[in-house]
Short mmCIF file of C-alpha atoms in Angstrom, two decimals:
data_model
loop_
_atom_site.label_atom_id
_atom_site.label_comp_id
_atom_site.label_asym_id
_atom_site.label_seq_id
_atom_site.Cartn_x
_atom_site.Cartn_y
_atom_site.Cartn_z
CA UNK A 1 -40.11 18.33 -23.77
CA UNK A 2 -36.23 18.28 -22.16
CA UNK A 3 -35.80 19.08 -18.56
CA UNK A 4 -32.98 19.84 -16.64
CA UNK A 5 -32.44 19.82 -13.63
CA UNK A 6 -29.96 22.81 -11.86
CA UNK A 7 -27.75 21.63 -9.34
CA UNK A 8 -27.12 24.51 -6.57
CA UNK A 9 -26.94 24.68 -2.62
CA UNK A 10 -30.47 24.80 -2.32
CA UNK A 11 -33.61 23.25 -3.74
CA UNK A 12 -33.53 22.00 -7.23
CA UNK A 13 -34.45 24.48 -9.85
CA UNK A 14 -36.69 23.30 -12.80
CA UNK A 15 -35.49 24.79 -16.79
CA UNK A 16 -37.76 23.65 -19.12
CA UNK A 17 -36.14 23.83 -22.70
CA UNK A 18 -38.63 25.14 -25.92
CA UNK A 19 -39.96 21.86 -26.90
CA UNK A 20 -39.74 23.02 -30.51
CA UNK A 21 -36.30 22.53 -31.03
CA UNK A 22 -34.95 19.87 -32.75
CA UNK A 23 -31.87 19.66 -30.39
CA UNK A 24 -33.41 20.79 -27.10
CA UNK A 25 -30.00 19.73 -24.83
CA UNK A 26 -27.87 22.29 -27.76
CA UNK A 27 -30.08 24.49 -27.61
CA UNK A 28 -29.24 28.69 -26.63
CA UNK A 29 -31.51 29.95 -24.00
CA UNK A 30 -31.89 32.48 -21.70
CA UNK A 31 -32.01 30.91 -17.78
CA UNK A 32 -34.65 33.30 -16.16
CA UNK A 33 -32.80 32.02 -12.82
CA UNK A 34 -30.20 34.83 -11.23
CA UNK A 35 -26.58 33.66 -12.24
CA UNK A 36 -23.22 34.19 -11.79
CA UNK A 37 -20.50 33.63 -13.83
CA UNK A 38 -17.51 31.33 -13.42
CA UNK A 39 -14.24 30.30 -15.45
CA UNK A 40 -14.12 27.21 -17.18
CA UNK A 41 -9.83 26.64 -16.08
CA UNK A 42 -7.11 24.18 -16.90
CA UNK A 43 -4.72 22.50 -14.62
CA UNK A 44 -4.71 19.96 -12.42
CA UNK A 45 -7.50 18.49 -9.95
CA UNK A 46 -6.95 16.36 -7.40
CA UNK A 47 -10.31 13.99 -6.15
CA UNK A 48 -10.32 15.27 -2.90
CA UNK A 49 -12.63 14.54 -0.01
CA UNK A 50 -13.49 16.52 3.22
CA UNK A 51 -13.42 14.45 6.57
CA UNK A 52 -14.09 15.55 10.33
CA UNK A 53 -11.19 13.42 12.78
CA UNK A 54 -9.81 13.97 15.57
CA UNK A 55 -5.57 14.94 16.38
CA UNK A 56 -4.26 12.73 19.36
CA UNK A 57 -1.78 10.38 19.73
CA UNK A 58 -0.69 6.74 18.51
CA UNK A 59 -1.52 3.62 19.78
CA UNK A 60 -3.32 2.88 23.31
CA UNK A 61 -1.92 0.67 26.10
CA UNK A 62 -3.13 -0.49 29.28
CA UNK A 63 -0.16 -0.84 31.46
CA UNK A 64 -0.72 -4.43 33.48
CA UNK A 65 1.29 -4.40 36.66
CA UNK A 66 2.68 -8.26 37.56
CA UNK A 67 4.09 -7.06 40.74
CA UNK A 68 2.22 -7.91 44.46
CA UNK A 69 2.63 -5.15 46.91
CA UNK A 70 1.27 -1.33 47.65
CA UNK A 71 1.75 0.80 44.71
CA UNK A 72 4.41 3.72 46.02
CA UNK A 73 4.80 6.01 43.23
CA UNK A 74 2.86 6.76 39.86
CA UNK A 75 2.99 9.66 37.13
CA UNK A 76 0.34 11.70 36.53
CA UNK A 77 -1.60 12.10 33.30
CA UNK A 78 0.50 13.77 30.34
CA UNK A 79 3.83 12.95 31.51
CA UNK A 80 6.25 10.96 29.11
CA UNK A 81 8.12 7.89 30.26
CA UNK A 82 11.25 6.79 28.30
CA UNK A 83 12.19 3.16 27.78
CA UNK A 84 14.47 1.96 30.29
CA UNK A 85 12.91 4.45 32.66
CA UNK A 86 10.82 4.06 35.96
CA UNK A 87 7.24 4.15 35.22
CA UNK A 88 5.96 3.43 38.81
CA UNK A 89 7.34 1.91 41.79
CA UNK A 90 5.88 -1.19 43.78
CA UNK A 91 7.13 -0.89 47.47
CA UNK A 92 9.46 1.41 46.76
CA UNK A 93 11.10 -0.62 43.71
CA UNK A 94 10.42 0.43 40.17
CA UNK A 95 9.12 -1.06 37.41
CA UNK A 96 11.05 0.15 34.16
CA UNK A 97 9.30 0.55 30.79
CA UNK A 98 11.21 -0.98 27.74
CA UNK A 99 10.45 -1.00 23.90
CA UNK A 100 9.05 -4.29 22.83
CA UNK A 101 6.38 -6.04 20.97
CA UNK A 102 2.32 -6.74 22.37
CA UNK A 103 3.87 -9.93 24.16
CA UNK A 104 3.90 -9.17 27.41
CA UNK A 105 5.99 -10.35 30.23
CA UNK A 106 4.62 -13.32 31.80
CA UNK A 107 7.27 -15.22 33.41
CA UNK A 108 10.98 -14.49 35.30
CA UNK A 109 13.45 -14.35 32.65
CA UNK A 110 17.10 -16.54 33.56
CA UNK A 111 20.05 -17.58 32.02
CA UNK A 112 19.34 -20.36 29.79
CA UNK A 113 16.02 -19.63 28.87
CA UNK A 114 14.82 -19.12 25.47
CA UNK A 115 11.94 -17.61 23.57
CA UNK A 116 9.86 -14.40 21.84
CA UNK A 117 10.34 -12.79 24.98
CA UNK A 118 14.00 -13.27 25.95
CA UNK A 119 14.50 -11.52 22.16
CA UNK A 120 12.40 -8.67 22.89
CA UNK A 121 14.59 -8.76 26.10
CA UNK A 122 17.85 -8.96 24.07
CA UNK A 123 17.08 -5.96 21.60
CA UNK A 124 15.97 -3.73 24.52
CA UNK A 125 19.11 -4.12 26.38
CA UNK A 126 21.09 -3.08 22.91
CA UNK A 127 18.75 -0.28 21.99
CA UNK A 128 19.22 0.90 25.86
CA UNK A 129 22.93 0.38 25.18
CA UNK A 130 23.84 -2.00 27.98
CA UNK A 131 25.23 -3.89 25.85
CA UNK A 132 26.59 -3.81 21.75
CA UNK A 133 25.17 -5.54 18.88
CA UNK A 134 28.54 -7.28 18.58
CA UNK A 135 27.84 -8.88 22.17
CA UNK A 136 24.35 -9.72 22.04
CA UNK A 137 22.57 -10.45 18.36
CA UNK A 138 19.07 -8.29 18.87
CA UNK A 139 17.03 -10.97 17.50
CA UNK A 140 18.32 -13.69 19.34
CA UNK A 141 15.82 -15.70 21.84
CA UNK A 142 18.39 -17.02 23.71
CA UNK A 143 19.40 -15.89 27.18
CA UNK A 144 23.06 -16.81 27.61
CA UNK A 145 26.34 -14.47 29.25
CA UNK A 146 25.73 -11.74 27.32
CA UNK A 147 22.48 -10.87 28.60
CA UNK A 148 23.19 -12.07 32.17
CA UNK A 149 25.78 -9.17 32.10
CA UNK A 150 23.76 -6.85 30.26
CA UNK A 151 20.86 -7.28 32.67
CA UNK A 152 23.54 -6.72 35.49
CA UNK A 153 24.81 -3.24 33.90
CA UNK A 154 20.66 -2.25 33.54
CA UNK A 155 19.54 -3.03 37.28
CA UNK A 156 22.89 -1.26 38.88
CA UNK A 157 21.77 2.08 36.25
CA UNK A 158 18.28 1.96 38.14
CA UNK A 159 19.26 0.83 41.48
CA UNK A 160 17.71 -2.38 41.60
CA UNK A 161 19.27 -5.56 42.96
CA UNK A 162 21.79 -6.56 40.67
CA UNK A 163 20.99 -10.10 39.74
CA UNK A 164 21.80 -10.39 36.44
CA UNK A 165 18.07 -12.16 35.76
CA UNK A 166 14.45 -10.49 35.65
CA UNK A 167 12.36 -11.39 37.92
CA UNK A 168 8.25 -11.19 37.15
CA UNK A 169 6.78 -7.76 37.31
CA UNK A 170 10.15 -6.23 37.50
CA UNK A 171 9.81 -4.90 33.97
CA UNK A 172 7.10 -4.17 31.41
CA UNK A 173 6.97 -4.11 27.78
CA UNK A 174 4.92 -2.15 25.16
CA UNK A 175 5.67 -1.32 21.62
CA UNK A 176 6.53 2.36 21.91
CA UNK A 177 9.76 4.43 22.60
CA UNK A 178 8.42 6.61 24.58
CA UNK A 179 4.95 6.68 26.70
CA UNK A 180 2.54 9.52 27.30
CA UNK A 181 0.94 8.78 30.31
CA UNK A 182 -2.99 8.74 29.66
CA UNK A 183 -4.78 8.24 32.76
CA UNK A 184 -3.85 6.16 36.22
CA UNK A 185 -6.48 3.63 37.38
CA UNK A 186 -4.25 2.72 40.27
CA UNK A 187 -3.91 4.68 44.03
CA UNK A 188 -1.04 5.66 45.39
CA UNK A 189 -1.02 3.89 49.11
CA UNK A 190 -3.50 1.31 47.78
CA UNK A 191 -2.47 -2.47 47.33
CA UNK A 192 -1.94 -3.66 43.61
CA UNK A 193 -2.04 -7.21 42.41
CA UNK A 194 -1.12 -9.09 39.58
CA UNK A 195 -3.10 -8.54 36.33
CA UNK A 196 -4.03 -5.11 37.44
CA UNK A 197 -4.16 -2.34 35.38
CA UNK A 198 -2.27 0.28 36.74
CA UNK A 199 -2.00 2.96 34.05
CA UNK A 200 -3.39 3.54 30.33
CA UNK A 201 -1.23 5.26 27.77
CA UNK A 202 -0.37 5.97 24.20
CA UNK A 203 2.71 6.85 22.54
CA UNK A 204 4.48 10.25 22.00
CA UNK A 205 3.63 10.12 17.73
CA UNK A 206 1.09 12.95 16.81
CA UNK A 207 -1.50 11.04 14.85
CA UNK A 208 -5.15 12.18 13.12
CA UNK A 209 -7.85 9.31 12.89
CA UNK A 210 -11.26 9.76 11.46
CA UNK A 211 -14.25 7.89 10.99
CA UNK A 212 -14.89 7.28 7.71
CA UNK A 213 -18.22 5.97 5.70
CA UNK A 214 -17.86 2.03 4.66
CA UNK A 215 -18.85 2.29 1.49
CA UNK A 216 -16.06 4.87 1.12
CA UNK A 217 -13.62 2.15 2.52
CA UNK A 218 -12.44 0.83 -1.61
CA UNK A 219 -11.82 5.20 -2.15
CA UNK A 220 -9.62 5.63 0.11
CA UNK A 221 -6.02 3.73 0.54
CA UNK A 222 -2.75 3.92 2.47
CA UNK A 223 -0.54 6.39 0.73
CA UNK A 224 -3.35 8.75 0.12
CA UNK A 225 -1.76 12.51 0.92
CA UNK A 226 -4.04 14.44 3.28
CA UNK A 227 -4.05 18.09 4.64
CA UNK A 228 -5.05 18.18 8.53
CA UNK A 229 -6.78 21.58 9.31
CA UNK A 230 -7.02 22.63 12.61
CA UNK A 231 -9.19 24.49 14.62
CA UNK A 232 -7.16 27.84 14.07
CA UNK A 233 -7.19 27.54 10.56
CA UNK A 234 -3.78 26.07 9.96
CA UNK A 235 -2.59 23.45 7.96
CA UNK A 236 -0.22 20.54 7.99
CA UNK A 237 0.51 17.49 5.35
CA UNK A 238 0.05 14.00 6.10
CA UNK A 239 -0.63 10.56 4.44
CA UNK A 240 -3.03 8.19 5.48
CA UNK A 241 -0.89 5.11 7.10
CA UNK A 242 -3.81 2.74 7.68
CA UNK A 243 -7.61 2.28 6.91
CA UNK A 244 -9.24 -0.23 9.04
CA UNK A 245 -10.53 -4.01 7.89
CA UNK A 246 -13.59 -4.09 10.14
CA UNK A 247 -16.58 -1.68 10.15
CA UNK A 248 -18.17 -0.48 13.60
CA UNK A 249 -21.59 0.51 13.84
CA UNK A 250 -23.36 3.54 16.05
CA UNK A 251 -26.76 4.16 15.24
CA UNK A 252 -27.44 3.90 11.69
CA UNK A 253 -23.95 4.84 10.91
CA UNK A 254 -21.38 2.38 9.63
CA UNK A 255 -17.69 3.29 9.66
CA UNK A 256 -13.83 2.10 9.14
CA UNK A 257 -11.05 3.96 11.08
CA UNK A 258 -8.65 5.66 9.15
CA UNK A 259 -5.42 6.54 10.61
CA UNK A 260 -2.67 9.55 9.28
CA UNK A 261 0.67 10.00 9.98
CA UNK A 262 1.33 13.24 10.08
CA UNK A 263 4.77 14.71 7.73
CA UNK A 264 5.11 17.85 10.16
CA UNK A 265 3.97 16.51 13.77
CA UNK A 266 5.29 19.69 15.33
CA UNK A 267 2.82 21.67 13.64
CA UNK A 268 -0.23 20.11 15.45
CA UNK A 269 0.99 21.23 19.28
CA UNK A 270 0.16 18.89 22.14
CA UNK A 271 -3.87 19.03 22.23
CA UNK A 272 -5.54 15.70 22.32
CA UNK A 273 -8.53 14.69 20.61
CA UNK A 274 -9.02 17.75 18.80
CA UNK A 275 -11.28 18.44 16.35
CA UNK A 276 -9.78 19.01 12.34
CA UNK A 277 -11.17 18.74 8.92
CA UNK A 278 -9.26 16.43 6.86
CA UNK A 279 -9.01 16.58 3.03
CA UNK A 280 -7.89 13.22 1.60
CA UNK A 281 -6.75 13.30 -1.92
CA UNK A 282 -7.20 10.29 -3.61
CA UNK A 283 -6.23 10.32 -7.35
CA UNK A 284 -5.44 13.37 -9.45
CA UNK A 285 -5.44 14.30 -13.43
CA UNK A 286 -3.06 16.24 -15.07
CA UNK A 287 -4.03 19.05 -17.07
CA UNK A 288 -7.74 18.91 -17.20
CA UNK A 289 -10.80 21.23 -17.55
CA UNK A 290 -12.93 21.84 -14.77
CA UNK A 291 -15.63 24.10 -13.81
CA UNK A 292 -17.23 24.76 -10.45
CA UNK A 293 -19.63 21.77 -9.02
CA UNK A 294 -21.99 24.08 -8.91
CA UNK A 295 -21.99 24.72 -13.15
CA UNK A 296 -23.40 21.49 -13.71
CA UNK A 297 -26.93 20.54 -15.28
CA UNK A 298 -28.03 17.35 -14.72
CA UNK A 299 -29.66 16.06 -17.86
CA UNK A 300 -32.93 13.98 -17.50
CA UNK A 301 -31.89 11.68 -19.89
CA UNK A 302 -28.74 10.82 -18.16
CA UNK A 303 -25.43 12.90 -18.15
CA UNK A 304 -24.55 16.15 -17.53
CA UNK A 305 -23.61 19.84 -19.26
CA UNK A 306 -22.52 23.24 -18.47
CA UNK A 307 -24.66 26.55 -19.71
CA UNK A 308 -21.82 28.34 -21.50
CA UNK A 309 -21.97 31.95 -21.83
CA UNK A 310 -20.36 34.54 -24.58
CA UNK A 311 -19.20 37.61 -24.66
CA UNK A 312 -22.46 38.79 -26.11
CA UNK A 313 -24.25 37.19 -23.42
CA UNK A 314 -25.72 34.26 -25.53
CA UNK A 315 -26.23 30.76 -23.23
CA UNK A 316 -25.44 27.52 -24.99
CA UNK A 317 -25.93 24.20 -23.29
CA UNK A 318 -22.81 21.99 -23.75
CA UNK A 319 -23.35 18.23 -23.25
CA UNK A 320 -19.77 17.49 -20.53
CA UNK A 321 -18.26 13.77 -19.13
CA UNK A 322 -17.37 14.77 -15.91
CA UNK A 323 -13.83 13.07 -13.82
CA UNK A 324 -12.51 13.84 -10.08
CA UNK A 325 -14.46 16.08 -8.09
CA UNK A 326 -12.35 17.96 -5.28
CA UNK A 327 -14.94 18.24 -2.55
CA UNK A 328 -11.98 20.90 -0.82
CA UNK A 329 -12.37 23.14 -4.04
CA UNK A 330 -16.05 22.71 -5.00
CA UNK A 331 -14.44 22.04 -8.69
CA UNK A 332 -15.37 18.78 -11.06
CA UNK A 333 -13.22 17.90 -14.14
CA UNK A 334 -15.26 18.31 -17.43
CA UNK A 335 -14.64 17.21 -21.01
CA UNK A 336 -16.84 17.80 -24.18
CA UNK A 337 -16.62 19.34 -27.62
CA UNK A 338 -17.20 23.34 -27.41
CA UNK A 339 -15.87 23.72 -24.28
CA UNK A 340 -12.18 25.23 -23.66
CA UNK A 341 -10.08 27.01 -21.59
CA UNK A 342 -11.19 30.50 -20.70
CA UNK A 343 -14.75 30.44 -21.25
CA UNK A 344 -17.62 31.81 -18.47
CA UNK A 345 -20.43 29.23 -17.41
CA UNK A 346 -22.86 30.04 -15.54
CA UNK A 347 -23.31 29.08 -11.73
CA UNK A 348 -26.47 30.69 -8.92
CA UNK A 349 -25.88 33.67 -8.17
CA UNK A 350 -25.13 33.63 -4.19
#
C-alpha cells in the first residue's frame, strides 16, 4: 500500500492510494479531501525568506569624556551632532566631535608628535576644511606646521584658545559623520571625570538588523537583496551589508546578527527600533515551473509530486524535484515529466 502524505496549514491529511495498482504514485484518483485549484506558472522564483528585525540606526558609541570639571552643557536624546561641532561643554568649554576611527584620544596631541592618532587628527582637519589636501597629506601620522596651523584655524572657528595643539579631552573621536544623540548618562551641574561616559549614540544611517537562526548563517550572505516592510505596509529595498561571525544565545534560541543597508533610507522615517518583516532573497532561477507550497505531496518513499487536474476533472499524481522555495510567495519550483505550463493542481481548499 502507497501513502502520501498532504502537506497543508493544518494537520497532516492521510490519502491512501488503491493498493491494486501496479503504479500506485501514477496512479488517477479522486482526493475525497475539499480542494482548490491552483496554476502550475512559469517565470522566475527567487528563494526568499521571511525575517522579523528591527529599523534603527548604525553603529553604537559610548561617548567617554577625558575632560575634569562640572559638565555645563549636554544635548538631549535625538539631536544630531556634526563633526567639528560642540557636543557638550566642560566648564563652559566644548568638546568638539570629529570623524575618526575606534582609537580614541588618549593623550595631548603637539607638534612633533607622531602616530594612528595624529592621522586621524590630520584627515579630520582636511575633511573639516581647515586645511587642503595639498597642505596636509590625510594619512599622514605626523604632526608638523601644517597641522599646528590647521589646529589654530579649528579652535579660533569654535572659540577655544588658539594654541595650535590639542590638549586631552579637548576633542573626541568616533567613526561617524554625524551623531544622533542616544541617551545622556551625565548631569548637567554634576562633576565629570575622566573615563566617564557622558553620552551614548549611534550614527545618522537608517539601518534594519535582525536576528537570524545559526543554522541559517551558510543561507544567507552579504549582497543578498532584501525588501524591509514596515509596520504600515510599505516597502523599501535593501541588501544585507553584514551577517555576524559569532552566535548569541537566549533561551534555547541561537542566533547571528544580520545587518541591511537600506537603498532608499528616506523611506523608513525616523522611528527607532521598529518592528518590520524582512524578506531576504537569496538565489533565484530563471524561467522555472512552480506551483504553490501548498500543492505538494510528500511521498512516503521519499520525494515529492503534485495531484494534477484536467479539464475533465481527472487527478493524476505527478512524481516533481522541487528547487527555491520563496517563503514571501508561498511558491516552490517544480520539475518532472507531465507537468507544464498552464495546468491546475490541486491545493486545500481554505
Amino acid at each position: 500500500m502507497t501513502v502520501l502524505l498532504l502537506l497543508s496549514a493544518g494537520a497532516a491529511t492521510v490519502v491512501v492510494l488503491r493498493p491494486w495498482e501496479k503504479d500506485a504514485e501514477q496512479a488517477t484518483y479522486q482526493n475525497k479531501t475539499a480542494f482548490a485549484l491552483a496554476d502550475v506558472t512559469k517565470g522566475d522564483i527567487s528563494a526568499t525568506s521571511l525575517q522579523n528585525g528591527k529599523l534603527g540606526y548604525a553603529g553604537s558609541y559610548k561617548v567617554v569624556n577625558n575632560a575634569d570639571g562640572k559638565l555645563t552643557d549636554a544635548p538631549s536624546a535625538g539631536q544630531v551632532i556634526k563633526s567639528g561641532k560642540p557636543i557638550y561643554r566642560v566648564d563652559g568649554k566644548p568638546v568638539i566631535f570629529m570623524t575618526g576611527s575606534y582609537l580614541p584620544a588618549y593623550r595631548a596631541l603637539d607638534w612633533g608628535l607622531k602616530g594612528a592618532d595624529v592621522q586621524q587628527l590630520n584627515a579630520a582637519l582636511v575633511a573639516l576644511k581647515y586645511a587642503t589636501k595639498s597642505q596636509i597629506d590625510p594619512d599622514s601620522d605626523y604632526f608638523g606646521k601644517q597641522t599646528y596651523w590647521a589646529v589654530w584655524r579649528f579652535q579660533k572657528a569654535v572659540k577655544l584658545e588658539k594654541t595650535g595643539s590639542v590638549p586631552l579631552g579637548q576633542v573626541v573621536f568616533l567613526p561617524a559623520k554625524e551623531l544622533r544623540i542616544t541617551s545622556v548618562a551625565a548631569t548637567v551641574g554634576a562633576g565629570v571625570t575622566p573615563g566617564a561616559t557622558v553620552l551614548e549614540a549611534s550614527s545618522t544611517e537608517r539601518q534594519a538588523t535582525l536576528k537570524l537562526n545559526a543554522s541559517q548563517q551558510s543561507q544567507v550572505k552579504a549582497g543578498d537583496k532584501v525588501t524591509v516592510t514596515m509596520p504600515t505596509g510599505k516597502s523599501t529595498p535593501g541588501v544585507v551589508s553584514a551577517v555576524g561571525k559569532i552566535a548569541s544565545t537566549v533561551g534555547d534560541k541561537t542566533t547571528v546578527d544580520v545587518f541591511i543597508k537600506l537603498s532608499k533610507p528616506k523611506e523608513t522615517g525616523a522611528l527607532d527600533k521598529t518592528p518590520v518583516q524582512i524578506a531576504i532573497v537569496s538565489d533565484v532561477s530563471k524561467d522555472v515551473l512552480s506551483v504553490p507550497v501548498s500543492a505538494l505531496l510528500a511521498l512516503a518513499g521519499g520525494g515529492y509530486a503534485v495531484e494534477v487536474v484536467d479539464a475533465a476533472g481527472a487527478h493524476t499524481l505527478v512524481r516533481v524535484e522541487t528547487g527555491l522555495i520563496d517563503d514571501g510567495a508561498g511558491r516552490v519550483e517544480v520539475s518532472g515529466d507531465g507537468l507544464a505550463e498552464g495546468q491546475k493542481v490541486a491545493v486545500p481548499a481554505s
